[in-house]
């Protein structure tokens, strides 16, 4: 009895402390009172109260890292697609219910406050979200890890659909405030650009290179705390912001042109202004190159600063530091570390090179040629003259090594060179990254095989031990526990909560397929989630969808290789079938699309218009009724994804085999109990292995068949001529059926398929896709069978936790073991500042 009273008293104290903290932030941090506080203020005061909790653990964690002197991992990425932080922080800190109670007692609608938070959208798609999932896993596993990136003032644009077409609006996410970050004015590093290199000989008779007359930009650090899941660890994501240096351009200043001098300074701050919005394609712009070096240089400086706090011998760097390059985007860190070691630390070349190779590891994310970075030598030389010399020196030595290994093979030399010599001379960043790292990994088993046997075959022959696979993963804390509380709770009730940190625990759900009480509850959860999404669709698209229809979803960047267009061909085919047989039996479907197109990607933008044009015909045709609706959800983002996955029945993963490196959306869908229709591409193959062939819908050519057909000669017109339904569908698109007022609008799309070779082989896969969709509909008719397969999909997702991926990176690439952070693990006493 007394114990109960004591517990209740503690709970009350706790509640009062939360309320006090919230009210103090409202008053002292924000300067607001009951007359002026908006809902947005309430979100901010709440976020600050949560941040206080993070900061306590953050200081402990960081001190513990210093005290233990463990090896640290630095994850370098030009993108971190974090989404919102409030819900995730509350869940990971284990204080969600306490804060809900406190805010509710103050009269706030807790869930409504979450909606006030802007997404941190500092990424385009898979690569950036992977980085975010990795940060969550590394903190959850107490790995001493740091994410390093750029604090773009404008993240990925906000997408609006106007008259069926994509419009881009700036994402000015920092306009008001970002309550999560801490600015670190003491971490202000100069980053140099341009200038020239002078060669001198020092007193010891050694040749010394000096990079002089540079234009400097300051990189200032902003830290975001990254909490682990209920383990007291809080790691750091450090993002760099460009600030002008203090000294003025003397030329303008002496001319008395003060304003011009200030303007010039301000221009340097554009480096961190905006994220480049193209996914899986490079733009080759000078500003992007500068952004990449800005990240590389500031980060290397920071890495060495932290290392030097405890050590003096830089040869020990690889024992204390691992640097993972998220694609080649941050690969200038390789020549930057070499420059620092050679020119500033006076290390010998061989030692510096050994240290560099042992420190770096490179993750490849794509085999699409248009996404492989190559920088023209002429502007590399202008912007980073010393680095170009170093890259050339690396290449000369590397070419000698290749010659020795493969004498007389000059073709091989030119294929492998870091410098592309044909046409315009260019630096091949992937070659630099492979040569300068001890590990090169792909992100799914098939992708890694393609890297080894096709894309980087020569390198694999030379350094087989460097190549390895790390199949991507996702964090179940965000993508199940936070995004889908009803399903998470149902699962926990049945198998316990162990899955939150060991996703293989989901295996235990297999037994639930035979539990006559569990299955209906599973179905009820899915239905409730679908109702919520239906309400969203009604509000934002003014379309009333049938909640009993199959929610057939394809949400991802719009890209030809991902084949949203193939999905549209199926939509039109189904429409035609209904029109031909209006009284027929059809399994109702709601086709849900979402995704952004790069602003300069003409075809991708046209595909968005086509989806919307088809939608406006289908959705308004009385013959169709509620058997079919086509919905394009604008502004696909992390937050919108969190609403879509829980409500999905069918997950469309239909890229041409051999083109999607891994995919992670496929994992998020299946984790939330959607069945997949997909090609044997990327991680789909591994999903099939885990959930069983009979619980996934596979269609289309394999990667090997795609290659063979290309070699043999692929003629899309053969398929068009032989398949009347396909012909009709394409003729409708080309003939203006969906846009009578602009009959030629979609002709370029059909041109790509019929007259430009259909590179992604939509027509070759059409028949098999449509047949597979018929099978999908058949299974959906049996709702219990569908639920059974859905449960087995969730049950099979153990492998796809990013915790498993990170454990593999840590063990096999970084050589880092997890630490356990307990409160007070540092020397810090709670509440102690100095
Ligand atoms: P940073 O490594 O400079 O980013 O520092 C991050 C945090 O690590 C600081 O706020 C301290 O809590 C902790 N820290 C920094 N230097 C030391 C040290 O020398 N010993 C113990 N903890 C440190």
Short mmCIF file of C-alpha atoms in Angstrom, two decimals, residues 104-517:
data_model
loop_
_atom_site.label_atom_id
_atom_site.label_comp_id
_atom_site.label_asym_id
_atom_site.label_seq_id
_atom_site.Cartn_x
_atom_site.Cartn_y
_atom_site.Cartn_z
CA UNK A 104 -3.21 16.53 -22.07
CA UNK A 105 -3.56 17.82 -18.52
CA UNK A 106 -2.66 21.27 -19.88
CA UNK A 107 -5.49 20.95 -22.38
CA UNK A 108 -3.47 20.23 -25.52
CA UNK A 109 -4.29 17.63 -28.13
CA UNK A 110 -0.97 15.80 -27.98
CA UNK A 111 -1.12 14.23 -31.47
CA UNK A 112 -2.04 17.59 -32.99
CA UNK A 113 1.18 19.10 -31.64
CA UNK A 114 3.20 16.51 -33.58
CA UNK A 115 1.74 17.87 -36.80
CA UNK A 116 3.30 21.26 -36.05
CA UNK A 117 6.80 19.92 -36.62
CA UNK A 118 8.40 20.40 -40.03
CA UNK A 119 10.14 17.43 -41.59
CA UNK A 120 13.91 17.73 -41.70
CA UNK A 121 14.03 16.85 -45.39
CA UNK A 122 17.76 17.04 -46.06
CA UNK A 123 17.74 14.24 -48.60
CA UNK A 124 16.19 12.96 -51.79
CA UNK A 125 15.19 9.38 -51.12
CA UNK A 126 16.68 6.01 -50.20
CA UNK A 127 20.27 7.09 -49.66
CA UNK A 128 19.36 9.90 -47.25
CA UNK A 129 16.77 7.88 -45.35
CA UNK A 130 19.23 5.01 -45.01
CA UNK A 131 21.64 7.40 -43.31
CA UNK A 132 18.86 8.42 -40.91
CA UNK A 133 17.94 4.79 -40.10
CA UNK A 134 21.62 4.02 -39.54
CA UNK A 135 21.94 6.85 -37.01
CA UNK A 136 19.01 5.40 -35.07
CA UNK A 137 20.51 1.91 -35.11
CA UNK A 138 24.01 3.04 -34.17
CA UNK A 139 22.66 4.96 -31.17
CA UNK A 140 20.43 2.03 -30.20
CA UNK A 141 23.45 -0.27 -30.28
CA UNK A 142 25.59 2.22 -28.33
CA UNK A 143 28.14 2.48 -31.09
CA UNK A 144 30.31 5.59 -30.81
CA UNK A 145 29.05 7.09 -34.03
CA UNK A 146 28.73 10.50 -35.64
CA UNK A 147 26.72 11.46 -38.69
CA UNK A 148 28.35 14.28 -40.64
CA UNK A 149 26.49 16.24 -43.28
CA UNK A 150 25.42 19.67 -44.49
CA UNK A 151 22.86 21.88 -42.81
CA UNK A 152 21.05 22.94 -45.98
CA UNK A 153 18.90 25.98 -45.45
CA UNK A 154 16.52 24.59 -48.06
CA UNK A 155 15.87 20.85 -47.99
CA UNK A 156 14.09 18.84 -50.64
CA UNK A 157 11.45 21.04 -52.31
CA UNK A 158 7.80 20.81 -51.33
CA UNK A 159 5.76 19.31 -54.13
CA UNK A 160 2.39 20.75 -55.08
CA UNK A 161 0.19 19.36 -57.79
CA UNK A 162 -1.38 22.08 -59.91
CA UNK A 163 -3.58 21.01 -62.82
CA UNK A 164 -2.06 17.56 -62.57
CA UNK A 165 1.54 18.76 -62.82
CA UNK A 166 4.31 18.98 -60.23
CA UNK A 167 5.17 22.41 -58.92
CA UNK A 168 8.19 22.91 -56.69
CA UNK A 169 8.03 25.19 -53.67
CA UNK A 170 11.05 26.03 -51.54
CA UNK A 171 11.39 24.13 -48.29
CA UNK A 172 12.47 26.93 -46.01
CA UNK A 173 12.52 24.65 -42.98
CA UNK A 174 14.81 26.83 -40.86
CA UNK A 175 12.78 30.01 -41.30
CA UNK A 176 11.31 29.93 -37.84
CA UNK A 177 13.46 27.76 -35.62
CA UNK A 178 14.81 24.27 -35.27
CA UNK A 179 14.43 23.42 -31.59
CA UNK A 180 16.52 20.25 -31.81
CA UNK A 181 19.85 21.67 -32.88
CA UNK A 182 22.62 23.20 -30.79
CA UNK A 183 24.89 25.66 -32.56
CA UNK A 184 28.58 25.15 -31.89
CA UNK A 185 30.25 28.45 -32.55
CA UNK A 186 33.54 27.14 -31.21
CA UNK A 187 33.61 24.58 -34.02
CA UNK A 188 34.24 27.01 -36.83
CA UNK A 189 36.68 25.68 -39.43
CA UNK A 190 38.04 27.51 -42.45
CA UNK A 191 37.52 25.62 -45.71
CA UNK A 192 39.73 26.74 -48.57
CA UNK A 193 38.92 27.04 -52.27
CA UNK A 194 40.74 28.15 -55.43
CA UNK A 195 44.26 29.66 -55.03
CA UNK A 196 47.44 28.00 -56.25
CA UNK A 197 50.11 25.61 -55.08
CA UNK A 198 53.69 26.70 -54.53
CA UNK A 199 56.55 24.28 -54.18
CA UNK A 200 59.47 25.09 -51.91
CA UNK A 201 62.25 23.19 -50.19
CA UNK A 202 62.44 23.43 -46.43
CA UNK A 203 65.49 23.59 -44.16
CA UNK A 204 65.67 19.80 -44.02
CA UNK A 205 65.84 19.69 -47.81
CA UNK A 206 62.32 18.26 -48.24
CA UNK A 207 59.96 19.41 -50.97
CA UNK A 208 57.03 21.27 -49.42
CA UNK A 209 53.72 22.07 -51.10
CA UNK A 210 51.82 25.11 -49.99
CA UNK A 211 48.27 25.99 -51.03
CA UNK A 212 48.08 29.78 -51.03
CA UNK A 213 45.92 32.73 -52.10
CA UNK A 214 42.80 30.73 -51.31
CA UNK A 215 39.26 32.00 -50.78
CA UNK A 216 38.09 30.77 -47.41
CA UNK A 217 34.62 29.89 -46.21
CA UNK A 218 33.94 29.09 -42.58
CA UNK A 219 32.13 25.86 -41.71
CA UNK A 220 30.13 26.13 -38.50
CA UNK A 221 28.85 23.05 -36.67
CA UNK A 222 25.24 22.46 -35.61
CA UNK A 223 24.65 19.37 -33.51
CA UNK A 224 21.44 17.34 -33.40
CA UNK A 225 21.22 14.77 -30.61
CA UNK A 226 20.39 11.23 -31.80
CA UNK A 227 18.87 9.12 -29.02
CA UNK A 228 19.19 5.36 -28.92
CA UNK A 229 16.18 3.26 -28.00
CA UNK A 230 15.76 3.29 -24.23
CA UNK A 231 19.46 2.81 -23.56
CA UNK A 232 20.72 6.24 -22.37
CA UNK A 233 22.94 6.64 -25.42
CA UNK A 234 22.67 9.89 -27.31
CA UNK A 235 24.90 10.27 -30.36
CA UNK A 236 25.57 13.28 -32.54
CA UNK A 237 24.60 14.29 -36.02
CA UNK A 238 26.82 17.25 -36.88
CA UNK A 239 25.75 19.37 -39.85
CA UNK A 240 27.95 22.10 -41.33
CA UNK A 241 26.66 25.51 -42.23
CA UNK A 242 28.67 27.94 -44.38
CA UNK A 243 29.49 31.28 -42.79
CA UNK A 244 31.53 34.02 -44.37
CA UNK A 245 34.98 34.59 -42.98
CA UNK A 246 35.60 37.85 -41.12
CA UNK A 247 38.27 39.33 -43.35
CA UNK A 248 37.02 41.41 -46.26
CA UNK A 249 38.20 41.30 -49.81
CA UNK A 250 40.80 44.04 -49.53
CA UNK A 251 40.51 44.97 -53.19
CA UNK A 252 36.91 46.11 -52.85
CA UNK A 253 37.48 47.45 -49.38
CA UNK A 254 40.37 49.67 -50.45
CA UNK A 255 38.35 50.94 -53.37
CA UNK A 256 35.86 52.11 -50.79
CA UNK A 257 33.28 49.66 -52.08
CA UNK A 258 32.15 48.44 -48.69
CA UNK A 259 28.80 47.07 -49.88
CA UNK A 260 30.46 45.06 -52.69
CA UNK A 261 32.93 43.64 -50.17
CA UNK A 262 30.09 42.53 -47.89
CA UNK A 263 28.17 41.07 -50.83
CA UNK A 264 31.15 38.98 -51.83
CA UNK A 265 31.32 37.63 -48.28
CA UNK A 266 27.63 36.80 -48.32
CA UNK A 267 27.98 34.86 -51.57
CA UNK A 268 30.27 32.38 -49.86
CA UNK A 269 27.38 31.40 -47.59
CA UNK A 270 25.48 30.00 -50.57
CA UNK A 271 27.48 26.79 -50.24
CA UNK A 272 25.08 25.34 -47.68
CA UNK A 273 21.94 27.04 -49.04
CA UNK A 274 20.23 24.25 -50.93
CA UNK A 275 20.13 20.49 -51.36
CA UNK A 276 20.45 19.36 -54.98
CA UNK A 277 17.08 17.77 -55.68
CA UNK A 278 18.11 15.04 -58.13
CA UNK A 279 18.08 11.42 -57.06
CA UNK A 280 20.25 8.83 -58.77
CA UNK A 281 21.64 11.33 -61.25
CA UNK A 282 24.48 13.84 -61.03
CA UNK A 283 24.19 17.41 -62.17
CA UNK A 284 27.90 18.19 -62.35
CA UNK A 285 27.51 21.73 -61.06
CA UNK A 286 30.38 23.71 -59.56
CA UNK A 287 28.34 24.55 -56.45
CA UNK A 288 27.67 20.87 -55.79
CA UNK A 289 31.40 20.13 -56.06
CA UNK A 290 32.07 22.87 -53.54
CA UNK A 291 29.41 21.45 -51.21
CA UNK A 292 31.08 18.06 -51.36
CA UNK A 293 34.48 19.47 -50.50
CA UNK A 294 32.97 21.68 -47.80
CA UNK A 295 31.61 18.57 -46.05
CA UNK A 296 34.80 16.59 -46.59
CA UNK A 297 37.20 19.25 -45.36
CA UNK A 298 35.26 20.42 -42.30
CA UNK A 299 34.67 16.83 -41.25
CA UNK A 300 38.27 15.67 -41.64
CA UNK A 301 39.33 18.65 -39.56
CA UNK A 302 36.88 17.64 -36.83
CA UNK A 303 37.88 13.97 -36.93
CA UNK A 304 41.53 14.87 -36.42
CA UNK A 305 40.73 17.42 -33.73
CA UNK A 306 38.91 14.76 -31.72
CA UNK A 307 41.64 12.15 -32.32
CA UNK A 308 44.33 14.58 -31.23
CA UNK A 309 42.63 15.21 -27.92
CA UNK A 310 43.92 11.81 -26.83
CA UNK A 311 46.64 10.85 -29.30
CA UNK A 312 49.67 12.29 -31.00
CA UNK A 313 50.75 9.57 -33.43
CA UNK A 314 48.61 9.90 -36.55
CA UNK A 315 49.70 6.48 -37.74
CA UNK A 316 47.27 5.16 -35.11
CA UNK A 317 44.33 6.92 -36.74
CA UNK A 318 42.75 3.74 -38.24
CA UNK A 319 42.75 2.13 -34.81
CA UNK A 320 40.57 4.91 -33.47
CA UNK A 321 38.65 6.12 -36.49
CA UNK A 322 36.55 4.55 -39.24
CA UNK A 323 35.04 6.72 -41.96
CA UNK A 324 32.16 5.36 -44.03
CA UNK A 325 31.45 7.19 -47.31
CA UNK A 326 27.75 7.14 -48.19
CA UNK A 327 28.30 6.89 -51.95
CA UNK A 328 31.11 8.87 -53.60
CA UNK A 329 29.55 12.23 -52.65
CA UNK A 330 31.90 12.75 -49.69
CA UNK A 331 34.87 10.97 -51.34
CA UNK A 332 36.93 14.16 -51.53
CA UNK A 333 37.64 13.34 -47.90
CA UNK A 334 40.22 10.86 -49.23
CA UNK A 335 42.52 13.42 -50.93
CA UNK A 336 41.72 15.87 -48.11
CA UNK A 337 43.04 13.48 -45.45
CA UNK A 338 46.08 12.83 -47.66
CA UNK A 339 46.67 16.58 -48.01
CA UNK A 340 46.49 17.16 -44.28
CA UNK A 341 48.79 14.23 -43.51
CA UNK A 342 51.33 15.15 -46.21
CA UNK A 343 51.35 18.94 -46.20
CA UNK A 344 50.34 19.86 -42.67
CA UNK A 345 51.53 16.87 -40.65
CA UNK A 346 54.64 16.15 -42.76
CA UNK A 347 53.93 12.45 -43.07
CA UNK A 348 55.67 10.40 -45.77
CA UNK A 349 53.49 9.39 -48.74
CA UNK A 350 53.53 5.65 -47.99
CA UNK A 351 52.54 6.12 -44.37
CA UNK A 352 49.83 8.63 -45.22
CA UNK A 353 48.40 6.35 -47.90
CA UNK A 354 48.36 3.35 -45.56
CA UNK A 355 46.53 5.36 -42.89
CA UNK A 356 44.04 6.71 -45.43
CA UNK A 357 43.19 3.34 -46.97
CA UNK A 358 42.74 1.73 -43.58
CA UNK A 359 40.45 4.54 -42.41
CA UNK A 360 38.04 4.80 -45.33
CA UNK A 361 35.30 2.48 -46.52
CA UNK A 362 32.99 3.18 -49.46
CA UNK A 363 29.35 2.20 -50.04
CA UNK A 364 28.15 2.10 -53.62
CA UNK A 365 24.45 2.86 -54.06
CA UNK A 366 23.79 2.62 -57.76
CA UNK A 367 24.98 1.18 -61.01
CA UNK A 368 23.09 3.70 -63.17
CA UNK A 369 25.79 5.33 -65.31
CA UNK A 370 24.15 8.75 -65.02
CA UNK A 371 24.59 8.62 -61.25
CA UNK A 372 28.33 7.84 -61.21
CA UNK A 373 30.16 11.02 -60.31
CA UNK A 374 32.88 12.34 -62.60
CA UNK A 375 34.31 15.81 -62.21
CA UNK A 376 36.00 17.63 -65.12
CA UNK A 377 39.71 18.03 -64.47
CA UNK A 378 39.69 21.70 -65.50
CA UNK A 379 37.38 22.81 -62.78
CA UNK A 380 38.72 20.38 -60.20
CA UNK A 381 42.06 22.10 -60.82
CA UNK A 382 40.61 25.60 -60.45
CA UNK A 383 38.75 24.88 -57.23
CA UNK A 384 41.07 22.36 -55.52
CA UNK A 385 44.49 22.61 -57.21
CA UNK A 386 46.40 20.79 -54.49
CA UNK A 387 43.87 17.97 -54.30
CA UNK A 388 44.13 17.42 -58.04
CA UNK A 389 47.89 16.98 -57.71
CA UNK A 390 47.30 14.43 -54.97
CA UNK A 391 44.69 12.56 -57.03
CA UNK A 392 47.14 12.43 -59.94
CA UNK A 393 49.86 11.13 -57.62
CA UNK A 394 47.49 8.47 -56.25
CA UNK A 395 46.63 7.49 -59.81
CA UNK A 396 50.25 7.29 -61.00
CA UNK A 397 51.10 4.89 -58.19
CA UNK A 398 47.90 2.95 -58.74
CA UNK A 399 48.60 2.57 -62.46
CA UNK A 400 52.06 1.18 -61.63
CA UNK A 401 50.39 -1.37 -59.38
CA UNK A 402 47.96 -2.41 -62.14
CA UNK A 403 50.83 -2.69 -64.67
CA UNK A 404 52.74 -4.94 -62.33
CA UNK A 405 49.71 -7.15 -61.73
CA UNK A 406 48.52 -7.26 -65.35
CA UNK A 407 51.55 -6.56 -67.56
CA UNK A 408 50.86 -5.40 -71.10
CA UNK A 409 47.14 -4.87 -70.58
CA UNK A 410 46.77 -1.24 -71.65
CA UNK A 411 43.00 -1.47 -72.10
CA UNK A 412 42.72 -2.45 -68.49
CA UNK A 413 44.85 0.54 -67.48
CA UNK A 414 42.56 2.99 -69.21
CA UNK A 415 39.44 1.26 -67.89
CA UNK A 416 40.73 1.41 -64.32
CA UNK A 417 42.40 4.80 -64.31
CA UNK A 418 41.01 7.35 -61.86
CA UNK A 419 41.34 9.82 -64.71
CA UNK A 420 38.97 9.35 -67.63
CA UNK A 421 41.05 10.41 -70.64
CA UNK A 422 38.50 10.28 -73.45
CA UNK A 423 36.85 13.48 -74.61
CA UNK A 424 36.92 15.83 -71.65
CA UNK A 425 39.31 14.65 -68.95
CA UNK A 426 37.44 13.75 -65.80
CA UNK A 427 38.10 12.37 -62.34
CA UNK A 428 36.11 9.19 -61.72
CA UNK A 429 35.08 9.47 -58.12
CA UNK A 430 34.09 5.81 -57.75
CA UNK A 431 37.58 4.71 -58.82
CA UNK A 432 39.13 7.14 -56.36
CA UNK A 433 36.85 5.81 -53.61
CA UNK A 434 37.69 2.17 -54.35
CA UNK A 435 41.43 2.76 -54.55
CA UNK A 436 41.44 4.87 -51.38
CA UNK A 437 39.36 2.49 -49.20
CA UNK A 438 39.85 -0.91 -47.61
CA UNK A 439 36.20 -1.86 -48.12
CA UNK A 440 33.71 -1.44 -50.96
CA UNK A 441 30.19 -2.61 -50.36
CA UNK A 442 26.96 -2.95 -52.28
CA UNK A 443 23.60 -2.66 -50.54
CA UNK A 444 21.86 -5.94 -51.47
CA UNK A 445 23.16 -9.33 -52.54
CA UNK A 446 22.26 -8.97 -56.23
CA UNK A 447 23.63 -5.42 -56.34
CA UNK A 448 26.94 -6.53 -54.85
CA UNK A 449 27.21 -9.33 -57.43
CA UNK A 450 26.59 -6.80 -60.22
CA UNK A 451 29.27 -4.54 -58.78
CA UNK A 452 31.77 -7.39 -58.59
CA UNK A 453 31.03 -8.93 -61.96
CA UNK A 454 30.08 -5.97 -64.11
CA UNK A 455 30.44 -2.40 -62.85
CA UNK A 456 33.75 -2.75 -60.96
CA UNK A 457 34.88 -6.09 -62.36
CA UNK A 458 38.48 -4.97 -62.97
CA UNK A 459 38.74 -3.72 -59.41
CA UNK A 460 37.25 -6.92 -58.04
CA UNK A 461 39.87 -8.90 -59.93
CA UNK A 462 42.59 -6.76 -58.43
CA UNK A 463 41.29 -6.43 -54.86
CA UNK A 464 38.71 -9.22 -54.25
CA UNK A 465 39.12 -8.93 -50.48
CA UNK A 466 37.81 -5.35 -50.49
CA UNK A 467 34.36 -6.22 -51.85
CA UNK A 468 31.48 -7.17 -49.58
CA UNK A 469 27.73 -6.94 -49.28
CA UNK A 470 25.71 -5.15 -46.64
CA UNK A 471 22.03 -5.51 -47.38
CA UNK A 472 20.19 -2.34 -46.38
CA UNK A 473 17.76 -2.20 -43.49
CA UNK A 474 15.27 0.09 -41.80
CA UNK A 475 14.69 1.01 -38.18
CA UNK A 476 11.66 -0.75 -36.76
CA UNK A 477 11.40 1.92 -34.06
CA UNK A 478 10.28 4.53 -36.58
CA UNK A 479 8.70 2.35 -39.24
CA UNK A 480 6.58 0.13 -37.01
CA UNK A 481 6.52 1.30 -33.41
CA UNK A 482 6.09 4.99 -34.17
CA UNK A 483 4.33 4.89 -37.53
CA UNK A 484 1.87 2.13 -36.71
CA UNK A 485 1.09 2.07 -32.96
CA UNK A 486 -2.02 -0.14 -33.26
CA UNK A 487 -0.11 -2.86 -35.12
CA UNK A 488 2.95 -2.48 -32.87
CA UNK A 489 0.75 -2.89 -29.80
CA UNK A 490 -1.04 -5.91 -31.24
CA UNK A 491 2.29 -7.56 -32.06
CA UNK A 492 3.72 -6.80 -28.62
CA UNK A 493 0.65 -8.21 -26.98
CA UNK A 494 1.18 -11.46 -28.84
CA UNK A 495 4.97 -11.91 -28.82
CA UNK A 496 6.25 -9.36 -26.30
CA UNK A 497 8.27 -6.22 -27.00
CA UNK A 498 11.63 -7.85 -27.79
CA UNK A 499 11.19 -7.07 -31.52
CA UNK A 500 11.93 -3.40 -30.88
CA UNK A 501 15.62 -4.22 -30.52
CA UNK A 502 15.71 -7.70 -32.05
CA UNK A 503 13.54 -7.80 -35.11
CA UNK A 504 14.05 -11.55 -35.59
CA UNK A 505 11.62 -11.90 -32.68
CA UNK A 506 8.89 -11.30 -35.26
CA UNK A 507 9.35 -14.94 -36.30
CA UNK A 508 7.13 -15.76 -33.36
CA UNK A 509 4.23 -14.19 -35.22
CA UNK A 510 4.08 -17.20 -37.55
CA UNK A 511 2.03 -19.02 -34.94
CA UNK A 512 -0.50 -16.19 -34.98
CA UNK A 513 -1.66 -17.13 -38.48
CA UNK A 514 -3.41 -20.08 -36.90
CA UNK A 515 -4.96 -18.10 -34.06
CA UNK A 516 -8.63 -17.45 -34.87
CA UNK A 517 -8.66 -14.47 -32.51
#
